[in-house]
Short mmCIF file of C-alpha atoms in Angstrom, two decimals:
data_model
loop_
_atom_site.label_atom_id
_atom_site.label_comp_id
_atom_site.label_asym_id
_atom_site.label_seq_id
_atom_site.Cartn_x
_atom_site.Cartn_y
_atom_site.Cartn_z
CA MET A 133 28.14 37.02 14.80
CA PHE A 134 24.47 37.96 14.91
CA PHE A 135 22.02 35.21 14.05
CA ASP A 136 20.30 37.13 11.25
CA SER A 137 23.47 37.69 9.25
CA LEU A 138 24.68 34.15 9.93
CA TYR A 139 21.38 32.69 8.81
CA ARG A 140 21.36 34.87 5.73
CA ASP A 141 24.83 33.65 4.70
CA ALA A 142 23.86 30.06 5.30
CA LEU A 143 20.62 30.50 3.41
CA SER A 144 22.45 31.94 0.40
CA SER A 145 24.37 28.68 -0.05
CA SER A 146 21.42 26.38 0.58
CA SER A 147 18.19 25.48 -1.12
CA LEU A 148 15.44 24.95 1.43
CA ARG A 149 12.84 22.37 0.56
CA ASN A 150 10.39 22.79 3.45
CA LYS A 151 9.87 24.14 6.95
CA HIS A 152 11.88 21.29 8.49
CA ASP A 153 14.96 22.41 6.52
CA ALA A 154 14.42 25.98 7.73
CA LEU A 155 14.20 25.00 11.40
CA VAL A 156 17.25 22.70 11.22
CA LEU A 157 19.27 25.43 9.50
CA ALA A 158 18.30 27.87 12.26
CA LEU A 159 19.48 25.46 14.97
CA HIS A 160 22.71 24.89 13.05
CA CYS A 161 23.36 28.65 13.03
CA LEU A 162 22.70 28.83 16.78
CA THR A 163 25.32 26.13 17.27
CA LEU A 164 27.89 28.07 15.23
CA GLN A 165 27.03 31.18 17.20
CA ARG A 166 28.15 29.40 20.39
CA GLY A 167 31.69 29.09 19.06
CA MET A 168 31.74 25.68 17.39
CA LYS A 169 33.21 24.98 13.97
CA CYS A 170 31.33 22.81 11.52
CA THR A 171 33.64 20.14 10.08
CA GLY A 172 31.20 18.14 7.99
CA LEU A 173 28.37 15.71 8.37
CA LEU A 174 29.75 12.33 9.43
CA GLU A 175 32.88 10.96 11.10
CA SER A 176 34.43 10.09 7.74
CA ASP A 177 33.71 13.51 6.21
CA SER A 178 36.86 15.24 4.90
CA GLN A 179 35.54 18.82 5.22
CA VAL A 180 37.60 20.90 7.65
CA ASP A 181 35.73 24.14 8.34
CA CYS A 182 32.59 25.24 6.60
CA LEU A 183 29.55 27.39 7.20
CA VAL A 184 27.11 24.86 5.75
CA PRO A 185 28.40 21.45 4.63
CA SER A 186 27.36 20.37 1.17
CA GLY A 187 24.54 17.84 1.07
CA TRP A 188 23.34 18.65 4.59
CA ASN A 189 19.65 18.37 3.58
CA ALA A 190 19.98 15.59 1.01
CA GLY A 191 18.18 13.08 3.24
CA GLN A 192 14.45 12.77 3.57
CA GLU A 193 13.94 12.71 7.34
CA GLU A 194 17.40 12.85 8.90
CA TYR A 195 20.09 15.50 9.33
CA CYS A 196 23.50 15.30 10.99
CA PHE A 197 26.21 17.91 11.61
CA ARG A 198 29.69 17.42 13.03
CA TYR A 199 31.34 20.19 15.05
CA LYS A 200 34.69 20.80 16.66
CA SER A 201 35.26 22.85 19.77
CA ASN A 202 37.27 26.08 19.37
CA SER A 203 39.00 25.59 22.74
CA ASP A 204 40.09 21.94 22.62
CA SER A 205 39.96 18.74 20.57
CA ARG A 206 36.41 17.72 21.44
CA VAL A 207 34.15 16.68 18.57
CA PHE A 208 30.36 16.92 18.78
CA PHE A 209 27.49 15.61 16.71
CA VAL A 210 24.01 17.10 16.50
CA LYS A 211 21.44 14.94 14.77
CA TYR A 212 17.86 15.66 13.78
CA LEU A 213 15.02 13.29 13.00
CA VAL A 214 11.69 14.34 11.51
CA ILE A 215 8.58 12.39 12.53
CA GLY A 216 5.40 14.02 11.33
CA ASP A 217 5.33 17.59 12.65
CA GLN A 218 7.89 16.78 15.36
CA LEU A 219 11.62 17.41 15.16
CA PHE A 220 13.71 15.29 17.50
CA VAL A 221 17.15 16.71 18.33
CA HIS A 222 20.04 14.65 19.72
CA GLY A 223 23.46 15.92 20.77
CA LEU A 224 26.46 13.82 21.76
CA LEU A 225 30.17 14.05 22.38
CA ALA A 226 32.29 11.79 20.18
CA ASN A 227 34.10 8.87 21.84
CA ASN A 228 32.09 9.27 24.99
CA THR A 229 29.99 6.70 26.83
CA ALA A 230 27.49 9.23 28.17
CA PRO A 231 23.96 8.94 26.75
CA ALA A 232 22.92 11.36 24.02
CA LEU A 233 21.14 14.57 24.94
CA SER A 234 17.63 14.81 23.53
CA MET A 235 14.80 17.26 23.02
CA GLU A 236 11.65 17.48 20.96
CA LEU A 237 10.26 20.45 19.05
CA ARG A 238 6.95 20.98 17.33
CA VAL A 239 7.88 22.57 14.01
CA ASP A 240 4.76 24.71 13.58
CA ASP A 241 5.40 26.35 16.96
CA PHE A 242 8.43 28.15 15.48
CA ILE A 243 7.64 28.62 11.75
CA GLN A 244 5.38 31.36 10.49
CA PRO A 245 2.27 29.95 8.74
CA GLY A 246 2.57 30.29 4.96
CA SER A 247 6.15 31.56 5.13
CA GLU A 248 8.17 31.43 1.92
CA LEU A 249 11.32 30.72 3.99
CA LYS A 250 13.28 33.57 2.39
CA SER A 251 14.58 35.34 5.51
CA SER A 252 14.78 34.84 9.26
CA GLU A 253 12.41 37.75 9.90
CA THR A 254 9.62 36.29 7.79
CA THR A 255 10.25 32.63 8.59
CA PHE A 256 10.47 32.19 12.37
CA ARG A 257 8.31 32.99 15.34
CA ASN A 258 8.82 32.43 19.08
CA PHE A 259 12.51 32.59 18.31
CA ASP A 260 13.61 33.48 21.86
CA GLU A 261 11.85 30.40 23.19
CA LEU A 262 13.50 28.26 20.49
CA LYS A 263 16.94 29.62 21.37
CA THR A 264 16.44 29.14 25.11
CA ARG A 265 15.17 25.58 24.84
CA PHE A 266 17.88 24.49 22.40
CA SER A 267 20.64 26.05 24.50
CA SER A 268 19.50 24.65 27.84
CA SER A 269 18.67 21.16 26.55
CA ILE A 270 21.55 20.60 24.10
CA LEU A 271 24.27 23.24 23.69
CA ASP A 272 24.94 24.15 27.34
CA LYS A 273 25.28 20.51 28.33
CA LEU A 274 27.43 19.58 25.32
CA LEU A 275 29.92 22.36 25.99
CA THR A 276 30.36 21.31 29.62
CA MET A 277 31.14 17.68 28.77
CA LYS A 278 34.72 16.72 29.49
CA PRO A 279 36.86 15.24 26.72
CA PRO A 280 37.28 11.46 26.87
CA SER A 281 40.20 10.27 28.97
CA THR A 282 43.26 9.10 27.06
CA THR A 283 44.90 7.30 29.99
CA THR A 284 45.16 3.55 29.57
CA GLN A 285 44.40 1.24 32.43
CA PRO A 286 47.06 -1.36 33.28
CA GLN A 287 46.16 -4.81 32.16
CA GLN A 288 45.24 -7.12 35.00
CA GLN A 289 46.81 -10.54 35.18
CA PRO A 290 44.34 -13.44 35.26
CA PRO A 291 43.95 -14.91 38.77
CA ARG A 292 46.06 -17.92 39.59
CA PRO A 293 44.29 -21.13 40.67
CA ARG A 294 45.30 -20.62 44.30
CA ASP A 295 43.66 -17.17 44.25
CA ILE A 296 40.24 -18.53 43.33
CA GLY A 297 40.17 -21.59 45.60
CA VAL A 298 41.40 -24.19 43.09
CA SER A 299 44.50 -26.19 43.94
CA GLU A 300 47.29 -26.29 41.42
CA PRO A 301 48.16 -29.69 39.95
CA ARG A 302 51.34 -31.27 41.26
CA ARG A 303 54.35 -30.87 39.07
CA PRO A 304 56.58 -33.83 38.11
CA ASN A 305 59.62 -32.39 39.88
CA SER A 306 57.76 -32.27 43.21
CA ASP A 307 55.96 -35.63 43.06
CA PRO A 308 57.86 -38.76 41.97
CA ASP A 309 54.55 -40.54 41.33
CA TYR A 310 53.22 -37.81 39.03
CA ASP A 311 51.59 -39.25 35.94
CA PRO A 312 49.19 -37.03 33.92
CA LEU A 313 47.66 -40.12 32.25
CA ARG A 314 47.03 -42.09 35.45
CA ILE A 315 43.46 -42.67 36.59
CA GLY A 316 42.91 -43.49 40.24
CA PRO A 317 45.41 -43.88 43.10
CA VAL A 318 49.00 -44.98 42.70
CA ARG A 319 49.38 -48.77 42.51
CA ARG A 320 52.67 -50.03 43.89
CA PRO A 321 54.01 -53.63 43.26
CA GLN A 322 53.48 -55.99 46.21
CA PRO A 323 56.35 -58.26 47.38
CA MET A 324 56.00 -62.01 46.68
CA PRO A 325 55.17 -64.06 49.76
CA PHE A 326 57.87 -66.69 50.52
CA ALA A 327 57.34 -69.46 53.07
CA PRO A 328 60.35 -70.09 55.30
CA GLY A 329 62.45 -73.08 54.42
CA PRO A 330 65.77 -74.64 55.34
CA PHE A 331 67.56 -72.37 52.83
CA GLY A 332 66.49 -69.05 54.26
CA GLY A 333 63.05 -68.93 52.73
CA PHE A 334 63.76 -70.42 49.27
CA GLY A 335 62.80 -74.02 49.95
CA ASP A 336 59.21 -74.93 50.35
CA ASP A 337 57.93 -72.67 47.58
CA LEU A 338 60.46 -73.81 44.99
CA MET A 339 60.48 -77.58 45.56
CA PRO A 340 57.36 -79.66 45.76
CA GLY A 341 56.87 -81.37 49.09
CA GLY A 342 59.13 -78.98 50.93
CA GLY A 343 62.49 -79.92 52.38
CA GLY A 344 64.62 -77.58 50.37
CA LEU A 345 66.99 -78.77 47.62
CA PRO A 346 67.56 -82.56 47.18
CA ALA A 347 70.86 -84.09 48.28
CA MET A 348 73.36 -84.42 45.46
CA PRO A 349 75.41 -87.70 45.09
CA HIS A 350 79.13 -87.46 45.87
CA PHE A 351 81.84 -89.02 43.74
CA GLY A 352 85.42 -89.39 44.86
CA PRO A 353 87.02 -88.85 48.21
CA PRO A 354 85.31 -86.55 50.62
CA PRO A 355 86.84 -83.09 50.58
CA PHE A 356 88.77 -82.17 53.61
CA GLY A 357 88.17 -85.38 55.51
CA SER A 358 85.29 -87.67 56.11
CA GLY A 359 83.27 -85.03 57.83
CA GLY A 360 82.63 -83.13 54.65
CA LEU A 361 82.42 -79.51 55.35
CA GLY A 362 82.59 -80.31 59.00
CA GLY A 363 86.19 -81.93 58.76
CA ARG A 364 89.44 -80.34 59.67
CA VAL A 365 91.30 -78.21 57.22
CA VAL A 366 95.00 -78.40 56.33
CA GLY A 367 97.08 -77.04 59.08
CA GLY A 368 94.27 -77.23 61.53
CA GLY A 369 94.65 -77.28 65.24
CA GLY A 370 95.80 -80.38 67.22
CA GLY A 371 99.12 -80.73 65.38
CA ARG A 372 97.86 -83.32 62.98
CA GLY A 373 99.37 -83.64 59.54
CA ARG A 374 97.68 -83.53 56.18
CA ARG A 375 95.34 -86.36 55.48
CA GLY A 376 95.31 -88.15 52.19
CA TRP A 377 92.44 -88.31 49.71
#
């Protein structure tokens, strides 16, 4: 579609307030001429396909248009900011981490002095320069941007302690002395020292003065003869009979 007819159709549905509106509308028509569809103003806009979105020049110093590519699912945004007699233009691809494309235009370089803004022929000047600069700085680069990747990266597992030079704590089933509440080294019980005595080590430490257990008095006949435990037993050797009590 030729720019003049496109601009005329867009102008018929718009009410231009000033020369900034006229220049932004011209750049919008150049964007449509490159094969993009206008789908509104912001990300949340519900408009699907329109020549000029309603309310496009409702702001004081800012403009924003959303476009969709005719060949794929890419979505673009072109934003404009007015500062004095300068118009700053920014273009970006949605859901992309690349920095925005930028350019700066001096409005009076492209608007006829005293124009009533009623047609493209009587409104613009240096139009070929405007078209070349806008295409090379914004449109050409936007259209060559690749759509954002939809592949998901596998989630990486956090490094284990042994992978980063930190030893793992011992587990209870591998260390019988494991105690998560213990502070300091393991303290094992020490055996009690026993001094040797006549009863295999249980004498001197249990009875004062040493000597083991005291002798117990004996009542009645000596068991198994006068020798006590050292006497002969019944039926002992030597053919002797049983002794009396």
